[in-house]
Amino acid sequence: MNTQFFEGQKPGTSGLRKKVSVFQQPHYLENFIQSIFDSLEDCQNKTLVVGGDGRYYNKTAIQTIVKMATANGFGRMLIGQNGILSTPAVSAIIRKYHAFGGIILSASHNPGGPDGDFGIKYNISNGGPAPEKLTEAIYEHSLKISNYRISETMDIDLSELGQMQVGEMTVEIIDSVADYAELMAQIFDFDKIKDLFQSGFTLCFDAMHAVTGPYARLILEDQLGAPSGTVINAIPLEDFGGGHPDPNLVYATDLVKKVYGENALQFGAASDGDGDRNMILGQDFFVTPSDSLAVLAANAHLIPAYKEGLAGIARSMPTSAAADRVAAALGIDCFETPTGWKFFGNLLDAGKVTLCGEESFGTSSNHVREKDGVWAVLFWLNILAVRQESVESIVRAHWAKYGRHFYSRHDYENININTAEKLMDNLSKTFNVMKKGQSFGSYLVDYCDNFSYTDPIDASTSAKQGMRIVFQEGSRIVFRLSGTGTNGATLRVYLEFFETNIAKHSLDVQEVLADLIVLADVIAGIKKFTGRDKPSLIT
Ligand code: G1P
Ligand code: ZN
C-alpha cells in the first residue's frame, strides 16, 4: 500500500488535533488509525466503540475506520447513530460493554467546519484516554509506518439503528443517548430534580450546536420534565453554527443573555463540542470551575451515588486549591496531577479518588474515565433540589466556610512558537535564581519549579508540566504552553489569590488579581517577548 510520512503524528494533551485540511491529505487519517491499531495488543475479535461530536469530517472518518477495523481483525464495532457520541458517553459505553477500546472523533471545543479543526482520541478499556506510554508508542509508530490495512467494502448506513456485517466484523449502530441516560439515572435522584422543575425552577442549558443537545433534551426535558425549550442550540451542526463550542462567558453568549440582567433565570449551564466540559451559572453569578469542583465535593453526600463519602479528590496542578481545603476538612486525600484527563485514570481505577476536576471547565467522577459535562450539570441540579438555595448562596456559604480562591486564567493565543519557547526558557532561568523569601511587593516567594509528577500507582513520571511560582500564604502564578491548540502556541497564565476574609475584597476578580497580573509580566516578560500587552482570552 502506498503511504507517505507526515513527520510523525504526535498526539497532544487530548489526542491528535489538526486542521480538517491536514486530515484530508491522502493517507493521513489512515496512517494515524493504523498507528493506533499497531500500538495496541492484539485486536483480533475485539470490540471497538466509535463516535464523535458531529463536526465536519466525522462521518467520513467513521467510514474509513470501519473499513480499517475489519481489515485489522476487530470482531465488533459499536457506533453511535449518525456517528454521534459524546466523549463521556463513549467512556460509559466502553465500560458497560467491556469493549477493548474506543475512538472519539472530536477536537473538543475547537471550532469545526471545513476550515475548522478535527481530532482523534483513542480510549482504552477502562474508558479513559490512552496513557502517555501508549500515545508515545502511537507517535513513534507514526514515524516509521509504511503501510496500512483497509478493506474495500462499501460505506455503511450510519442513520439506522441495527446490526450489519462488514466482512467478518459485526457493526451495531446504537442509540447515542440511551446508555448514558441510564447511567445518570443510577447516580442522581431524578425524582428530586423532577420536583425542583415542577416547582417552577427556571433554567437554560446551552448545547452550543454541539454534541450534548440530544443528551440534555432527553434527560432534562423528556425525563426530568424541564419545560421544552430549556435546551438551546440543541441540534449538533457540522460547524457548530459557526460558533466556538467552548462553555465560558465569552463564547456562550446566548446563555449569558438568559442568566444575567433583567428576568434572569435561576440556573444556566453549557457544554462544549464533545460534551465533556461544563460551565455552571446561577442568577447573575458565575461559578469558577475550580470552585465548582470544591462545592461538588463538599456536597457529594447529598447525591445517591456518593452518599457513602468520597475516597479522595484529584485536580490538575493549575486548578485552584479550593478542593484541597474540602479534602482536608473531609479527611481525605487530594492529588495534584498534570493537565489532561488521562492523569486521573490510574487514581480512579485504583479507587483512590471519586471526584476529579480541572480549571478548564472539566469535572467528573469514577462513573466514567472522562470529564463529563451533563453529569456536572445534573450534580448541581441535584444539590439545588436538596438544598433549596440559590447557586450564589451555596457558593458564598462555601467561601465563608473554606475561604475563597480568587482565580483566573489568561490565555495569549496564536503566538509564535519560537517566541513561546524562548519565553519559557527565559522563565526557567529566572526560576533557577529565584530564592525562597524573595519579595515581589507584598508577595514573598515560597518556591518555584517546573511541575513534575510521579504517578502514585505505576510510578511513571511526567516532567516539565508547567512553571509555577508559589507565594507564601497560598497565592500562585502558573505558566504553561497549551498542548491542544492548532494555531501557533498558546501561553496560559493561571493566577490564584487566596483569602480567608472574603469580605475584605471587591468582587471583581480581575481587580483582586491585579497585582499578580502585573507580577506575571514582570517575572515572565510576556510583553517583552510577545509584544502583547493583554491576553486574548480571559476565563
Ligand atoms: C486544555 C486544558 C486542559 C484539558 C485539555 C483537554 O489543554 O487546559 O485542562 O484537559 O484542554 O480538554 P491545554 O490546551 O491547556 O494543553
Ligand atoms: Zn471537550
XYZ file of C-alpha atoms and ligand atoms in Angstrom:
556
model
C 0.000 0.000 0.000
C 1.259 3.388 -0.949
C 1.730 5.664 2.066
C 3.618 8.789 2.836
C 5.139 10.149 6.005
C 3.759 13.085 7.908
C 6.746 13.838 10.120
C 5.086 11.732 12.791
C 1.652 12.342 14.214
C 2.100 13.487 17.744
C -0.977 13.368 19.960
C -1.184 16.293 22.410
C -2.980 16.687 25.742
C -6.088 15.096 24.220
C -5.251 13.112 21.123
C -4.282 14.282 17.659
C -5.802 17.627 16.725
C -5.225 19.324 13.372
C -6.989 21.417 10.783
C -9.546 19.436 8.751
C -7.397 20.079 5.673
C -4.495 18.237 7.316
C -6.678 15.186 7.958
C -7.888 15.367 4.353
C -4.394 14.762 2.965
C -4.217 11.351 1.292
C -3.397 8.593 3.830
C -3.143 10.983 6.788
C -6.105 9.610 8.733
C -5.289 6.031 7.710
C -1.697 6.318 8.911
C -2.773 7.512 12.316
C -5.524 4.894 12.718
C -3.087 2.134 11.692
C -0.519 3.535 14.127
C -3.133 3.227 16.879
C -4.087 -0.333 15.913
C -0.439 -1.413 15.612
C 0.380 0.023 19.045
C -2.378 -1.962 20.788
C -2.162 -5.511 21.958
C -3.807 -7.981 19.655
C -7.130 -6.575 18.463
C -8.430 -9.800 16.889
C -12.153 -10.252 17.523
C -12.214 -7.370 19.983
C -14.956 -4.739 20.325
C -14.303 -1.130 19.321
C -16.618 1.796 20.142
C -16.637 4.745 17.727
C -18.404 8.069 17.744
C -17.781 11.765 17.583
C -19.125 15.211 18.262
C -20.752 15.541 14.834
C -18.285 18.035 13.443
C -17.354 18.202 9.772
C -15.415 15.080 8.649
C -16.880 12.965 11.489
C -18.871 10.656 9.222
C -16.162 10.434 6.569
C -13.624 9.384 9.175
C -16.004 6.776 10.611
C -16.420 5.134 7.196
C -12.638 4.828 6.911
C -12.307 3.481 10.450
C -14.952 0.807 9.786
C -13.012 -0.400 6.734
C -9.743 -0.407 8.639
C -11.168 -2.070 11.757
C -12.481 -5.007 9.769
C -9.201 -5.314 7.856
C -7.333 -5.309 11.174
C -9.441 -8.134 12.595
C -11.784 -6.417 15.066
C -14.826 -8.596 15.739
C -17.403 -5.961 16.582
C -17.939 -2.239 16.360
C -20.458 -0.147 18.282
C -21.125 3.155 16.531
C -23.386 5.976 17.723
C -26.325 6.711 15.429
C -25.332 9.252 12.768
C -21.812 8.989 14.135
C -22.790 10.878 17.301
C -21.404 10.021 20.744
C -20.243 12.453 23.377
C -16.843 11.818 24.932
C -18.307 10.762 28.309
C -20.847 8.548 26.509
C -18.009 6.724 24.696
C -16.345 6.206 28.044
C -19.575 4.880 29.587
C -20.243 2.559 26.639
C -16.714 1.107 26.644
C -17.146 0.302 30.329
C -20.688 -1.035 30.112
C -20.000 -3.404 27.197
C -16.433 -4.295 28.263
C -15.109 -3.081 24.924
C -11.421 -3.237 24.098
C -11.310 0.492 23.425
C -12.876 3.382 21.614
C -12.116 6.066 19.073
C -13.526 9.535 19.672
C -13.653 11.916 16.741
C -13.537 15.411 18.112
C -11.402 18.467 18.540
C -13.340 19.246 21.723
C -14.086 22.963 21.998
C -12.103 23.969 18.891
C -14.223 25.388 16.039
C -15.419 22.957 13.352
C -16.432 23.064 9.706
C -14.276 22.586 6.594
C -11.903 25.341 7.758
C -12.017 24.286 11.401
C -10.329 21.560 13.381
C -10.715 17.811 13.552
C -9.269 15.353 16.008
C -8.923 11.723 17.050
C -8.538 10.274 20.517
C -8.089 6.669 21.477
C -9.583 5.467 24.765
C -8.570 2.233 26.447
C -10.655 -0.497 28.057
C -11.187 1.379 31.333
C -12.982 4.027 29.236
C -10.275 6.635 29.715
C -7.837 8.403 27.396
C -4.794 6.439 26.305
C -1.988 6.873 28.845
C 1.206 8.641 27.823
C 3.036 5.356 27.243
C 0.506 4.447 24.566
C 0.306 7.889 22.940
C 4.105 7.905 22.749
C 4.066 4.449 21.144
C 1.477 5.637 18.609
C 3.641 8.624 17.793
C 6.809 6.526 17.439
C 4.949 4.158 15.176
C 3.655 7.015 13.026
C 7.276 7.974 12.337
C 8.058 4.665 10.681
C 4.763 3.265 9.404
C 4.995 2.045 5.811
C 1.573 0.550 5.129
C -1.936 0.230 6.469
C -4.723 -2.319 6.190
C -8.080 -1.303 4.758
C -10.867 -3.343 3.201
C -12.612 -2.339 0.042
C -16.125 -2.639 1.438
C -18.997 -0.217 0.794
C -19.803 2.726 3.063
C -22.356 1.764 5.708
C -25.610 3.496 6.678
C -24.974 5.301 9.973
C -28.515 6.610 10.316
C -30.488 3.430 11.111
C -30.240 1.616 14.433
C -29.399 -2.048 13.942
C -26.772 -4.595 13.092
C -24.851 -5.432 9.909
C -21.770 -7.334 8.759
C -18.700 -5.680 7.303
C -16.517 -8.573 6.208
C -16.081 -10.769 9.289
C -16.907 -7.889 11.635
C -20.327 -7.099 13.119
C -21.264 -3.431 13.210
C -24.005 -2.199 15.528
C -25.462 1.269 15.172
C -26.541 2.119 18.709
C -28.707 4.811 20.267
C -26.312 7.663 21.089
C -28.010 8.662 24.324
C -29.767 5.660 25.945
C -26.838 4.010 27.783
C -25.603 7.336 29.091
C -29.049 8.426 30.301
C -29.465 5.116 32.110
C -26.170 5.689 33.938
C -27.213 9.208 35.019
C -30.463 7.848 36.468
C -28.410 5.444 38.591
C -26.272 8.256 40.029
C -28.709 11.082 40.743
C -32.054 11.473 42.448
C -34.193 12.055 39.373
C -37.381 12.357 41.455
C -35.967 15.228 43.498
C -34.811 17.042 40.367
C -38.255 16.492 38.799
C -39.844 18.099 41.869
C -37.464 21.043 41.551
C -38.549 21.619 37.955
C -42.219 21.174 38.873
C -41.881 23.874 41.499
C -41.193 26.374 38.716
C -37.384 26.495 38.897
C -36.084 28.286 35.794
C -33.066 27.149 33.812
C -31.344 27.032 30.447
C -28.839 24.559 29.034
C -26.797 25.750 26.050
C -25.600 22.843 23.928
C -23.763 25.304 21.645
C -24.874 23.399 18.488
C -22.623 20.581 19.609
C -22.980 17.034 20.836
C -24.845 17.463 24.147
C -28.095 18.716 22.544
C -29.654 15.243 22.231
C -28.371 14.196 25.674
C -29.658 17.271 27.500
C -33.006 17.232 25.669
C -33.722 13.631 26.553
C -32.592 13.858 30.176
C -33.623 17.381 31.182
C -36.755 17.879 29.109
C -38.156 14.389 28.421
C -37.116 12.515 31.550
C -36.950 15.244 34.207
C -39.752 17.418 32.893
C -37.920 20.718 32.368
C -40.009 22.975 30.088
C -39.441 22.326 26.404
C -37.014 24.907 25.086
C -34.838 24.617 28.200
C -32.086 23.238 25.988
C -30.992 25.804 23.420
C -28.792 25.336 20.340
C -29.739 21.687 20.716
C -29.096 20.336 17.224
C -25.492 19.239 16.590
C -24.193 21.053 13.497
C -21.063 20.233 11.490
C -19.694 23.743 12.049
C -21.386 24.371 15.431
C -23.338 27.167 13.751
C -20.065 28.988 13.086
C -19.521 29.354 16.831
C -16.785 28.325 19.178
C -18.274 25.490 21.265
C -16.381 26.317 24.425
C -18.502 26.872 27.531
C -17.220 30.113 29.014
C -18.617 33.601 29.462
C -17.030 34.800 26.235
C -18.350 32.121 23.870
C -21.649 31.024 25.467
C -23.287 34.356 24.674
C -26.841 33.044 24.130
C -26.798 31.546 27.598
C -25.229 34.567 29.275
C -28.113 36.724 27.990
C -30.579 34.452 29.782
C -28.974 34.281 33.205
C -27.725 37.839 33.584
C -29.757 41.038 33.850
C -33.491 41.510 33.880
C -35.620 38.359 34.154
C -32.503 36.285 34.699
C -33.144 32.557 35.021
C -32.127 30.760 38.226
C -29.644 28.401 36.634
C -27.627 28.203 33.440
C -25.226 25.639 32.076
C -23.335 24.932 28.891
C -21.178 22.174 27.494
C -18.557 22.021 24.758
C -18.135 20.375 21.348
C -17.794 16.799 22.589
C -19.741 17.146 25.839
C -17.006 16.744 28.404
C -16.782 20.340 29.653
C -19.312 22.288 31.690
C -19.959 25.835 32.785
C -22.283 26.496 35.712
C -24.070 29.811 36.236
C -26.523 30.993 38.844
C -28.706 34.068 38.520
C -26.183 36.826 37.630
C -23.482 34.595 39.039
C -20.536 32.691 37.552
C -19.103 29.645 39.312
C -15.417 29.129 38.530
C -14.679 25.512 37.596
C -12.221 25.275 40.487
C -14.918 26.391 42.939
C -17.426 24.090 41.285
C -15.223 21.059 41.993
C -14.880 22.138 45.622
C -18.633 22.709 46.040
C -19.464 19.335 44.451
C -17.012 17.646 46.810
C -18.422 19.400 49.870
C -21.990 18.407 48.898
C -21.367 14.950 47.430
C -23.016 13.226 50.398
C -26.345 14.658 49.159
C -26.157 12.617 45.944
C -27.318 8.970 45.996
C -24.199 7.574 44.267
C -21.779 9.391 46.603
C -23.698 9.301 49.867
C -21.168 6.936 51.448
C -18.492 9.613 51.011
C -15.583 10.254 48.669
C -12.429 8.138 48.508
C -10.386 11.190 47.523
C -10.254 14.116 45.122
C -7.845 14.890 42.293
C -7.262 18.147 40.474
C -4.842 19.248 37.794
C -1.933 21.341 39.046
C -3.110 24.684 37.568
C -6.609 24.214 39.072
C -7.071 26.268 42.236
C -6.563 24.634 45.606
C -10.200 25.190 46.659
C -10.849 21.432 46.502
C -7.797 20.754 48.684
C -9.487 22.612 51.532
C -12.601 20.484 51.258
C -10.481 17.325 51.138
C -8.639 18.423 54.267
C -11.926 19.073 56.054
C -13.261 15.664 54.983
C -10.007 13.970 55.979
C -9.420 12.526 52.500
C -6.510 12.812 50.043
C -6.309 15.443 47.338
C -3.974 14.580 44.443
C -2.345 17.180 42.194
C -1.787 15.894 38.648
C -0.540 17.366 35.374
C -3.003 18.982 32.979
C -5.078 16.492 30.961
C -7.696 13.976 31.995
C -5.525 10.931 31.325
C -3.623 11.537 34.562
C -6.741 10.806 36.629
C -7.241 7.328 35.168
C -4.922 5.353 37.419
C -6.156 7.105 40.573
C -9.779 6.367 39.645
C -9.038 2.764 38.691
C -7.212 2.209 41.974
C -10.176 3.602 43.919
C -8.063 6.406 45.381
C -10.307 9.202 44.168
C -14.007 9.633 43.458
C -14.110 13.192 42.067
C -11.696 14.941 39.700
C -11.560 18.321 38.090
C -9.651 20.814 36.003
C -9.854 24.593 35.876
C -10.665 24.328 32.168
C -14.346 23.599 32.861
C -13.854 19.858 33.379
C -15.312 17.848 36.262
C -16.230 14.213 36.673
C -16.205 11.159 38.901
C -15.465 7.462 38.916
C -18.650 6.724 36.898
C -16.616 7.136 33.677
C -12.983 7.873 32.861
C -13.553 11.198 31.115
C -14.762 14.546 32.268
C -18.490 14.826 31.904
C -20.457 17.998 31.182
C -24.057 16.777 31.549
C -23.132 14.838 34.711
C -21.778 18.036 36.320
C -24.986 19.884 35.462
C -27.122 17.109 36.982
C -24.890 17.098 40.078
C -25.554 20.817 40.587
C -29.273 20.394 39.957
C -29.427 17.547 42.470
C -27.689 19.746 45.090
C -30.060 22.628 44.347
C -33.044 20.285 44.600
C -31.923 19.098 48.032
C -30.691 22.369 49.492
C -33.386 24.607 48.038
C -30.987 27.556 47.965
C -29.679 29.605 45.059
C -26.375 28.819 43.331
C -24.952 32.078 44.640
C -25.895 31.466 48.250
C -24.413 27.956 48.130
C -21.114 29.279 46.766
C -20.979 32.230 49.184
C -21.600 29.940 52.131
C -18.795 27.730 50.805
C -16.348 30.661 50.692
C -17.353 31.760 54.162
C -16.504 28.308 55.463
C -13.356 27.448 53.481
C -12.020 30.798 52.273
C -12.010 31.956 48.680
C -9.518 31.250 45.908
C -9.808 34.213 43.540
C -8.835 32.661 40.253
C -8.459 33.462 36.576
C -6.692 32.119 33.512
C -5.185 34.470 30.929
C -4.517 32.994 27.503
C -2.186 34.502 24.916
C -3.292 32.668 21.808
C -1.580 32.170 18.491
C 1.841 33.458 19.449
C 4.904 32.463 17.511
C 6.122 29.010 18.602
C 9.786 30.084 18.836
C 8.818 33.152 20.839
C 6.811 30.991 23.238
C 9.731 28.629 23.700
C 12.149 31.495 24.317
C 9.798 32.943 26.916
C 9.596 29.604 28.718
C 13.397 29.094 28.561
C 13.922 32.510 29.994
C 11.401 31.826 32.730
C 13.234 28.702 33.681
C 16.487 30.708 34.012
C 14.626 33.220 36.193
C 13.316 30.389 38.361
C 16.826 28.973 38.754
C 17.988 32.073 40.604
C 14.756 32.751 42.498
C 15.121 32.426 46.275
C 12.688 31.431 48.976
C 11.546 34.568 50.792
C 12.391 36.828 47.812
C 9.831 39.613 47.761
C 7.730 40.970 44.943
C 5.844 43.782 46.655
C 3.814 42.109 49.368
C 4.293 38.671 47.824
C 7.071 36.517 49.263
C 8.244 33.544 47.222
C 7.696 30.179 48.871
C 9.051 28.079 45.986
C 9.093 27.845 42.215
C 9.576 24.841 39.963
C 8.658 23.135 36.731
C 5.970 20.745 37.924
C 6.894 17.089 37.714
C 4.507 14.262 38.554
C 5.121 10.716 39.607
C 2.040 8.578 39.266
C 1.362 7.014 42.688
C 0.082 3.814 41.054
C 2.526 2.943 38.270
C 5.415 5.245 39.277
C 5.658 6.689 35.756
C 6.902 10.253 35.771
C 5.840 13.218 33.675
C 8.266 16.124 33.849
C 8.003 19.757 32.742
C 4.250 20.073 33.255
C 4.132 23.785 33.989
C 6.219 26.507 35.595
C 4.756 27.547 38.901
C 5.684 30.163 41.405
C 4.013 29.741 44.742
C 3.940 32.587 47.238
C 3.684 32.311 50.966
C 0.040 32.201 52.080
C -1.133 30.265 49.057
C -1.219 32.661 46.088
C 0.268 31.346 42.847
C 1.095 32.046 39.238
C 1.457 29.135 36.805
C 2.766 29.397 33.248
C 2.409 26.669 30.650
C 2.076 26.194 26.920
C -1.114 24.592 25.637
C -0.924 21.085 24.229
C -4.192 21.304 22.300
C -4.001 24.421 20.117
C -3.625 24.171 16.349
C -2.531 27.761 15.592
C 0.973 28.650 16.753
C 1.465 28.448 20.513
C -0.850 29.428 23.341
C 0.644 30.670 26.594
C -1.627 30.058 29.556
C -1.096 32.100 32.708
C -3.042 30.887 35.744
C -3.499 33.358 38.593
C -4.682 32.489 42.068
C -5.062 34.583 45.211
C -6.249 33.017 48.432
C -8.203 34.944 51.051
C -9.944 33.764 54.192
C -11.640 37.050 54.978
C -13.739 37.293 51.853
C -15.482 40.466 52.939
C -12.165 42.264 52.546
C -12.071 42.285 48.759
C -14.004 43.838 45.950
C -15.820 41.168 43.993
C -14.186 41.941 40.682
C -11.823 39.026 40.305
C -9.523 40.779 37.832
C -9.202 43.674 40.275
C -8.343 41.372 43.148
C -5.753 39.702 40.926
C -4.375 42.971 39.513
C -1.078 42.784 41.437
C -0.498 39.190 40.417
C -1.271 40.044 36.780
C 1.441 42.720 36.838
C 3.799 40.309 38.587
C 3.249 37.640 35.929
C 4.504 40.073 33.319
C 7.430 41.203 35.489
C 8.526 37.611 36.066
C 7.935 36.144 32.590
C 8.410 39.222 30.367
C 5.215 38.439 28.476
C 5.032 41.823 26.803
C 8.750 41.896 26.073
C 8.692 38.533 24.313
C 5.289 38.520 22.642
C 4.597 42.226 22.123
C 1.150 41.639 23.626
C 0.016 43.898 26.428
C -3.069 41.880 27.259
C -4.318 38.322 26.922
C -6.560 37.310 24.025
C -8.898 35.356 26.296
C -9.653 35.661 29.987
C -11.598 32.931 31.752
C -6.721 22.108 27.610
C -6.996 22.313 29.078
C -6.856 21.005 29.826
C -7.759 19.960 29.198
C -7.487 19.868 27.710
C -8.475 18.949 27.020
O -5.399 21.653 27.436
O -6.142 23.284 29.624
O -7.173 21.202 31.172
O -7.562 18.704 29.782
O -7.609 21.153 27.100
O -9.789 19.386 27.129
P -4.181 22.621 27.024
O -4.593 23.302 25.749
O -4.050 23.617 28.137
O -2.993 21.714 26.891
Zn -14.153 18.659 25.199
